[in-house]
């Protein structure tokens, strides 16, 4: 029987994702930096606060959402940033679905990702509501400090933020090379927090370290989730001599030590 292991696109085994919250004006300089290094990011936006300043900094305006975030993923951070465990079920549904509707209207794309607002801002009951609201993953706060693939995308904790070993973790990540693992480095935070901490130079150092590496897949969070879910749809023959890919996109497998592309809609014999 062939030895077959799943891979990221082009047979890669390392992926990097970023997730930044709140949609404030500091995102503009932050995105300029990301674009300089061609690193995609996911931005979690409160559409009910757009164009407003509630005393913690001005949010990007509705009219600018499409142009500011055009190279990046826009995802739900709820309509008005409440602590969801304090809200009624009706309010939670409204906060998520109305944010989705607004962001889809403003970007012209489906919006299927989310970051729970506020520290520890989720419960198991809230998590179980999200698939019915069209949400495919939700990020929690706190750092894992590791590069493991999350086991539950509705409770997705990231590797670190800019205050918890960012450069050390980045150095460790780029040097990882054991072929038996898939590795994910994920970094989260707020651009306004980076500005407040005068850490934009540190963040650029991070981008310099991790960008333009041939063995890293740079993905938006939804791209990562969609790819991992698509892998689960592969249909292998019982003797593992062929596989069918019913998805529209190519998937990659390591077959007996070699990367093999499985194009969408095709059956591939090994
Ligand atoms: Zn937030």
mmCIF file of N, CA, C and O in Angstrom, residues 4-70:
data_model
loop_
_atom_site.group_PDB
_atom_site.id
_atom_site.type_symbol
_atom_site.label_atom_id
_atom_site.label_comp_id
_atom_site.label_asym_id
_atom_site.label_seq_id
_atom_site.Cartn_x
_atom_site.Cartn_y
_atom_site.Cartn_z
ATOM 1 N N UNK A 4 0.607 7.596 2.037
ATOM 2 C CA UNK A 4 0.028 8.851 1.561
ATOM 3 C C UNK A 4 -0.277 9.761 2.748
ATOM 4 O O UNK A 4 -0.958 9.365 3.698
ATOM 5 N N UNK A 5 0.250 11.007 2.666
ATOM 6 C CA UNK A 5 0.049 11.991 3.733
ATOM 7 C C UNK A 5 -0.451 13.297 3.125
ATOM 8 O O UNK A 5 -0.036 13.672 2.019
ATOM 9 N N UNK A 6 -1.311 13.992 3.823
ATOM 10 C CA UNK A 6 -1.808 15.263 3.294
ATOM 11 C C UNK A 6 -0.737 16.348 3.389
ATOM 12 O O UNK A 6 0.140 16.306 4.261
ATOM 13 N N UNK A 7 -0.822 17.319 2.461
ATOM 14 C CA UNK A 7 0.118 18.441 2.410
ATOM 15 C C UNK A 7 -0.656 19.732 2.176
ATOM 16 O O UNK A 7 -1.810 19.710 1.759
ATOM 17 N N UNK A 8 0.020 20.838 2.378
ATOM 18 C CA UNK A 8 -0.500 22.129 1.963
ATOM 19 C C UNK A 8 -0.226 22.287 0.455
ATOM 20 O O UNK A 8 0.487 21.460 -0.137
ATOM 21 N N UNK A 9 -0.757 23.348 -0.173
ATOM 22 C CA UNK A 9 -0.544 23.541 -1.624
ATOM 23 C C UNK A 9 0.936 23.470 -2.031
ATOM 24 O O UNK A 9 1.817 23.883 -1.271
ATOM 25 N N UNK A 10 1.149 22.912 -3.213
ATOM 26 C CA UNK A 10 2.489 22.685 -3.781
ATOM 27 C C UNK A 10 3.320 21.724 -2.925
ATOM 28 O O UNK A 10 4.554 21.727 -2.999
ATOM 29 N N UNK A 11 2.660 20.937 -2.104
ATOM 30 C CA UNK A 11 3.375 19.955 -1.302
ATOM 31 C C UNK A 11 4.055 20.537 -0.075
ATOM 32 O O UNK A 11 4.839 19.850 0.592
ATOM 33 N N UNK A 12 3.751 21.801 0.252
ATOM 34 C CA UNK A 12 4.397 22.440 1.402
ATOM 35 C C UNK A 12 3.885 21.835 2.714
ATOM 36 O O UNK A 12 2.790 21.266 2.760
ATOM 37 N N UNK A 13 4.682 22.014 3.780
ATOM 38 C CA UNK A 13 4.277 21.492 5.093
ATOM 39 C C UNK A 13 4.216 22.591 6.150
ATOM 40 O O UNK A 13 3.980 22.307 7.319
ATOM 41 N N UNK A 14 4.446 23.849 5.744
ATOM 42 C CA UNK A 14 4.356 24.957 6.695
ATOM 43 C C UNK A 14 3.398 26.014 6.163
ATOM 44 O O UNK A 14 3.411 26.322 4.967
ATOM 45 N N UNK A 15 2.563 26.556 7.054
ATOM 46 C CA UNK A 15 1.632 27.615 6.668
ATOM 47 C C UNK A 15 1.695 28.742 7.693
ATOM 48 O O UNK A 15 1.977 28.510 8.875
ATOM 49 N N UNK A 16 1.450 29.961 7.198
ATOM 50 C CA UNK A 16 1.418 31.143 8.071
ATOM 51 C C UNK A 16 0.091 31.865 7.868
ATOM 52 O O UNK A 16 -0.307 32.110 6.723
ATOM 53 N N UNK A 17 -0.601 32.165 8.959
ATOM 54 C CA UNK A 17 -1.805 32.996 8.858
ATOM 55 C C UNK A 17 -1.743 34.101 9.913
ATOM 56 O O UNK A 17 -1.117 33.945 10.965
ATOM 57 N N UNK A 18 -2.416 35.213 9.612
ATOM 58 C CA UNK A 18 -2.491 36.352 10.530
ATOM 59 C C UNK A 18 -3.949 36.741 10.738
ATOM 60 O O UNK A 18 -4.766 36.581 9.822
ATOM 61 N N UNK A 19 -4.282 37.277 11.912
ATOM 62 C CA UNK A 19 -5.655 37.658 12.225
ATOM 63 C C UNK A 19 -5.639 38.912 13.086
ATOM 64 O O UNK A 19 -5.144 38.885 14.222
ATOM 65 N N UNK A 20 -6.162 40.033 12.534
ATOM 66 C CA UNK A 20 -6.111 41.315 13.257
ATOM 67 C C UNK A 20 -7.501 41.916 13.376
ATOM 68 O O UNK A 20 -8.295 41.855 12.446
ATOM 69 N N UNK A 21 -7.763 42.489 14.550
ATOM 70 C CA UNK A 21 -9.146 42.810 14.923
ATOM 71 C C UNK A 21 -9.464 44.304 14.921
ATOM 72 O O UNK A 21 -8.579 45.145 15.111
ATOM 73 N N UNK A 22 -10.743 44.581 14.784
ATOM 74 C CA UNK A 22 -11.423 45.845 15.116
ATOM 75 C C UNK A 22 -11.585 46.816 13.942
ATOM 76 O O UNK A 22 -12.454 47.673 13.988
ATOM 77 N N UNK A 23 -10.717 46.725 12.898
ATOM 78 C CA UNK A 23 -10.925 47.577 11.719
ATOM 79 C C UNK A 23 -10.742 49.058 11.983
ATOM 80 O O UNK A 23 -11.528 49.875 11.529
ATOM 81 N N UNK A 24 -9.693 49.399 12.732
ATOM 82 C CA UNK A 24 -9.437 50.821 13.006
ATOM 83 C C UNK A 24 -8.437 51.398 11.996
ATOM 84 O O UNK A 24 -7.811 50.661 11.227
ATOM 85 N N UNK A 25 -8.303 52.739 12.013
ATOM 86 C CA UNK A 25 -7.506 53.407 10.972
ATOM 87 C C UNK A 25 -6.037 52.988 10.975
ATOM 88 O O UNK A 25 -5.371 53.103 9.937
ATOM 89 N N UNK A 26 -5.533 52.498 12.115
ATOM 90 C CA UNK A 26 -4.146 52.021 12.147
ATOM 91 C C UNK A 26 -3.936 50.834 11.194
ATOM 92 O O UNK A 26 -2.796 50.500 10.864
ATOM 93 N N UNK A 27 -5.036 50.200 10.764
ATOM 94 C CA UNK A 27 -4.913 49.113 9.772
ATOM 95 C C UNK A 27 -4.267 49.601 8.475
ATOM 96 O O UNK A 27 -3.655 48.812 7.759
ATOM 97 N N UNK A 28 -4.415 50.896 8.136
ATOM 98 C CA UNK A 28 -3.904 51.388 6.853
ATOM 99 C C UNK A 28 -2.380 51.245 6.749
ATOM 100 O O UNK A 28 -1.868 50.693 5.779
ATOM 101 N N UNK A 29 -1.654 51.734 7.765
ATOM 102 C CA UNK A 29 -0.195 51.602 7.771
ATOM 103 C C UNK A 29 0.224 50.139 7.911
ATOM 104 O O UNK A 29 1.209 49.694 7.329
ATOM 105 N N UNK A 30 -0.548 49.409 8.692
ATOM 106 C CA UNK A 30 -0.275 47.982 8.919
ATOM 107 C C UNK A 30 -0.389 47.212 7.592
ATOM 108 O O UNK A 30 0.467 46.382 7.264
ATOM 109 N N UNK A 31 -1.437 47.510 6.815
ATOM 110 C CA UNK A 31 -1.643 46.826 5.532
ATOM 111 C C UNK A 31 -0.551 47.224 4.538
ATOM 112 O O UNK A 31 -0.088 46.386 3.749
ATOM 113 N N UNK A 32 -0.111 48.481 4.586
ATOM 114 C CA UNK A 32 0.977 48.904 3.692
ATOM 115 C C UNK A 32 2.213 48.033 3.934
ATOM 116 O O UNK A 32 2.911 47.624 2.995
ATOM 117 N N UNK A 33 2.459 47.730 5.214
ATOM 118 C CA UNK A 33 3.596 46.885 5.583
ATOM 119 C C UNK A 33 3.389 45.440 5.097
ATOM 120 O O UNK A 33 4.283 44.827 4.518
ATOM 121 N N UNK A 34 2.191 44.912 5.323
ATOM 122 C CA UNK A 34 1.881 43.544 4.870
ATOM 123 C C UNK A 34 2.045 43.431 3.360
ATOM 124 O O UNK A 34 2.610 42.460 2.851
ATOM 125 N N UNK A 35 1.533 44.437 2.642
ATOM 126 C CA UNK A 35 1.587 44.394 1.183
ATOM 127 C C UNK A 35 3.029 44.519 0.677
ATOM 128 O O UNK A 35 3.390 43.925 -0.339
ATOM 129 N N UNK A 36 3.842 45.270 1.407
ATOM 130 C CA UNK A 36 5.273 45.396 1.045
ATOM 131 C C UNK A 36 5.952 44.027 1.043
ATOM 132 O O UNK A 36 6.815 43.748 0.219
ATOM 133 N N UNK A 37 5.524 43.150 1.973
ATOM 134 C CA UNK A 37 6.128 41.820 2.083
ATOM 135 C C UNK A 37 5.244 40.721 1.475
ATOM 136 O O UNK A 37 5.554 39.537 1.599
ATOM 137 N N UNK A 38 4.143 41.133 0.819
ATOM 138 C CA UNK A 38 3.212 40.196 0.158
ATOM 139 C C UNK A 38 2.697 39.114 1.115
ATOM 140 O O UNK A 38 2.637 37.934 0.748
ATOM 141 N N UNK A 39 2.355 39.513 2.325
ATOM 142 C CA UNK A 39 1.820 38.555 3.311
ATOM 143 C C UNK A 39 0.330 38.861 3.516
ATOM 144 O O UNK A 39 -0.026 39.970 3.905
ATOM 145 N N UNK A 40 -0.556 37.885 3.245
ATOM 146 C CA UNK A 40 -1.989 38.131 3.434
ATOM 147 C C UNK A 40 -2.391 38.061 4.897
ATOM 148 O O UNK A 40 -1.698 37.452 5.716
ATOM 149 N N UNK A 41 -3.510 38.687 5.220
ATOM 150 C CA UNK A 41 -3.978 38.753 6.603
ATOM 151 C C UNK A 41 -5.499 38.676 6.611
ATOM 152 O O UNK A 41 -6.141 38.948 5.598
ATOM 153 N N UNK A 42 -6.046 38.301 7.749
ATOM 154 C CA UNK A 42 -7.495 38.333 7.962
ATOM 155 C C UNK A 42 -7.806 39.470 8.918
ATOM 156 O O UNK A 42 -7.151 39.599 9.954
ATOM 157 N N UNK A 43 -8.799 40.297 8.544
ATOM 158 C CA UNK A 43 -9.196 41.419 9.393
ATOM 159 C C UNK A 43 -10.620 41.212 9.886
ATOM 160 O O UNK A 43 -11.539 41.049 9.089
ATOM 161 N N UNK A 44 -10.780 41.200 11.197
ATOM 162 C CA UNK A 44 -12.061 40.951 11.844
ATOM 163 C C UNK A 44 -12.688 42.299 12.196
ATOM 164 O O UNK A 44 -12.112 43.063 12.970
ATOM 165 N N UNK A 45 -13.863 42.556 11.597
ATOM 166 C CA UNK A 45 -14.393 43.921 11.558
ATOM 167 C C UNK A 45 -15.759 43.994 12.232
ATOM 168 O O UNK A 45 -16.611 43.125 12.022
ATOM 169 N N UNK A 46 -15.974 45.084 13.005
ATOM 170 C CA UNK A 46 -17.289 45.374 13.598
ATOM 171 C C UNK A 46 -18.003 46.356 12.678
ATOM 172 O O UNK A 46 -17.771 47.562 12.750
ATOM 173 N N UNK A 47 -18.908 45.842 11.839
ATOM 174 C CA UNK A 47 -19.510 46.719 10.827
ATOM 175 C C UNK A 47 -20.430 47.771 11.438
ATOM 176 O O UNK A 47 -20.667 48.809 10.826
ATOM 177 N N UNK A 48 -20.930 47.545 12.668
ATOM 178 C CA UNK A 48 -21.781 48.542 13.329
ATOM 179 C C UNK A 48 -20.994 49.728 13.867
ATOM 180 O O UNK A 48 -21.590 50.716 14.307
ATOM 181 N N UNK A 49 -19.663 49.622 13.868
ATOM 182 C CA UNK A 49 -18.836 50.711 14.405
ATOM 183 C C UNK A 49 -18.078 51.458 13.316
ATOM 184 O O UNK A 49 -17.299 52.368 13.609
ATOM 185 N N UNK A 50 -18.307 51.088 12.053
ATOM 186 C CA UNK A 50 -17.534 51.698 10.966
ATOM 187 C C UNK A 50 -17.735 53.216 10.921
ATOM 188 O O UNK A 50 -18.858 53.706 11.070
ATOM 189 N N UNK A 51 -16.617 53.943 10.743
ATOM 190 C CA UNK A 51 -16.673 55.405 10.669
ATOM 191 C C UNK A 51 -16.879 56.068 12.028
ATOM 192 O O UNK A 51 -17.052 57.276 12.111
ATOM 193 N N UNK A 52 -16.858 55.262 13.123
ATOM 194 C CA UNK A 52 -17.098 55.828 14.455
ATOM 195 C C UNK A 52 -15.836 55.777 15.312
ATOM 196 O O UNK A 52 -14.969 54.936 15.100
ATOM 197 N N UNK A 53 -15.787 56.665 16.302
ATOM 198 C CA UNK A 53 -14.734 56.627 17.325
ATOM 199 C C UNK A 53 -15.427 56.587 18.678
ATOM 200 O O UNK A 53 -16.087 57.554 19.064
ATOM 201 N N UNK A 54 -15.308 55.472 19.359
ATOM 202 C CA UNK A 54 -15.963 55.334 20.661
ATOM 203 C C UNK A 54 -15.008 55.658 21.803
ATOM 204 O O UNK A 54 -15.207 55.220 22.932
ATOM 205 N N UNK A 55 -13.973 56.425 21.475
ATOM 206 C CA UNK A 55 -13.009 56.821 22.496
ATOM 207 C C UNK A 55 -11.754 55.967 22.479
ATOM 208 O O UNK A 55 -10.818 56.197 23.234
ATOM 209 N N UNK A 56 -11.729 54.939 21.591
ATOM 210 C CA UNK A 56 -10.568 54.033 21.523
ATOM 211 C C UNK A 56 -9.939 54.060 20.141
ATOM 212 O O UNK A 56 -9.231 53.128 19.758
ATOM 213 N N UNK A 57 -10.253 55.092 19.351
ATOM 214 C CA UNK A 57 -9.672 55.190 18.007
ATOM 215 C C UNK A 57 -10.737 55.040 16.929
ATOM 216 O O UNK A 57 -11.708 54.306 17.108
ATOM 217 N N UNK A 58 -10.538 55.753 15.826
ATOM 218 C CA UNK A 58 -11.515 55.795 14.742
ATOM 219 C C UNK A 58 -11.487 54.504 13.930
ATOM 220 O O UNK A 58 -10.428 53.971 13.626
ATOM 221 N N UNK A 59 -12.678 54.010 13.589
ATOM 222 C CA UNK A 59 -12.802 52.837 12.720
ATOM 223 C C UNK A 59 -12.799 53.262 11.261
ATOM 224 O O UNK A 59 -13.236 54.370 10.916
ATOM 225 N N UNK A 60 -12.316 52.398 10.382
ATOM 226 C CA UNK A 60 -12.365 52.628 8.941
ATOM 227 C C UNK A 60 -13.828 52.868 8.539
ATOM 228 O O UNK A 60 -14.740 52.309 9.153
ATOM 229 N N UNK A 61 -14.042 53.711 7.523
ATOM 230 C CA UNK A 61 -15.421 54.025 7.113
ATOM 231 C C UNK A 61 -15.967 52.950 6.179
ATOM 232 O O UNK A 61 -15.201 52.232 5.527
ATOM 233 N N UNK A 62 -17.293 52.864 6.118
ATOM 234 C CA UNK A 62 -17.960 51.892 5.250
ATOM 235 C C UNK A 62 -17.466 51.968 3.823
ATOM 236 O O UNK A 62 -17.202 50.951 3.190
ATOM 237 N N UNK A 63 -17.351 53.195 3.321
ATOM 238 C CA UNK A 63 -17.006 53.378 1.903
ATOM 239 C C UNK A 63 -15.572 52.932 1.594
ATOM 240 O O UNK A 63 -15.255 52.664 0.440
ATOM 241 N N UNK A 64 -14.725 52.865 2.630
ATOM 242 C CA UNK A 64 -13.316 52.502 2.384
ATOM 243 C C UNK A 64 -13.027 51.014 2.564
ATOM 244 O O UNK A 64 -11.924 50.553 2.244
ATOM 245 N N UNK A 65 -13.995 50.240 3.101
ATOM 246 C CA UNK A 65 -13.727 48.827 3.423
ATOM 247 C C UNK A 65 -13.204 48.056 2.205
ATOM 248 O O UNK A 65 -12.184 47.354 2.276
ATOM 249 N N UNK A 66 -13.893 48.202 1.079
ATOM 250 C CA UNK A 66 -13.529 47.373 -0.072
ATOM 251 C C UNK A 66 -12.103 47.672 -0.552
ATOM 252 O O UNK A 66 -11.336 46.762 -0.833
ATOM 253 N N UNK A 67 -11.735 48.973 -0.614
ATOM 254 C CA UNK A 67 -10.406 49.315 -1.129
ATOM 255 C C UNK A 67 -9.305 49.019 -0.106
ATOM 256 O O UNK A 67 -8.250 48.480 -0.456
ATOM 257 N N UNK A 68 -9.553 49.319 1.171
ATOM 258 C CA UNK A 68 -8.502 49.132 2.194
ATOM 259 C C UNK A 68 -8.132 47.656 2.327
ATOM 260 O O UNK A 68 -6.954 47.287 2.393
ATOM 261 N N UNK A 69 -9.156 46.766 2.319
ATOM 262 C CA UNK A 69 -8.897 45.350 2.620
ATOM 263 C C UNK A 69 -8.907 44.463 1.374
ATOM 264 O O UNK A 69 -9.064 43.245 1.492
ATOM 265 N N UNK A 70 -8.730 45.065 0.194
ATOM 266 C CA UNK A 70 -8.971 44.289 -1.036
ATOM 267 C C UNK A 70 -8.042 43.083 -1.212
ATOM 268 O O UNK A 70 -8.439 42.106 -1.844
#
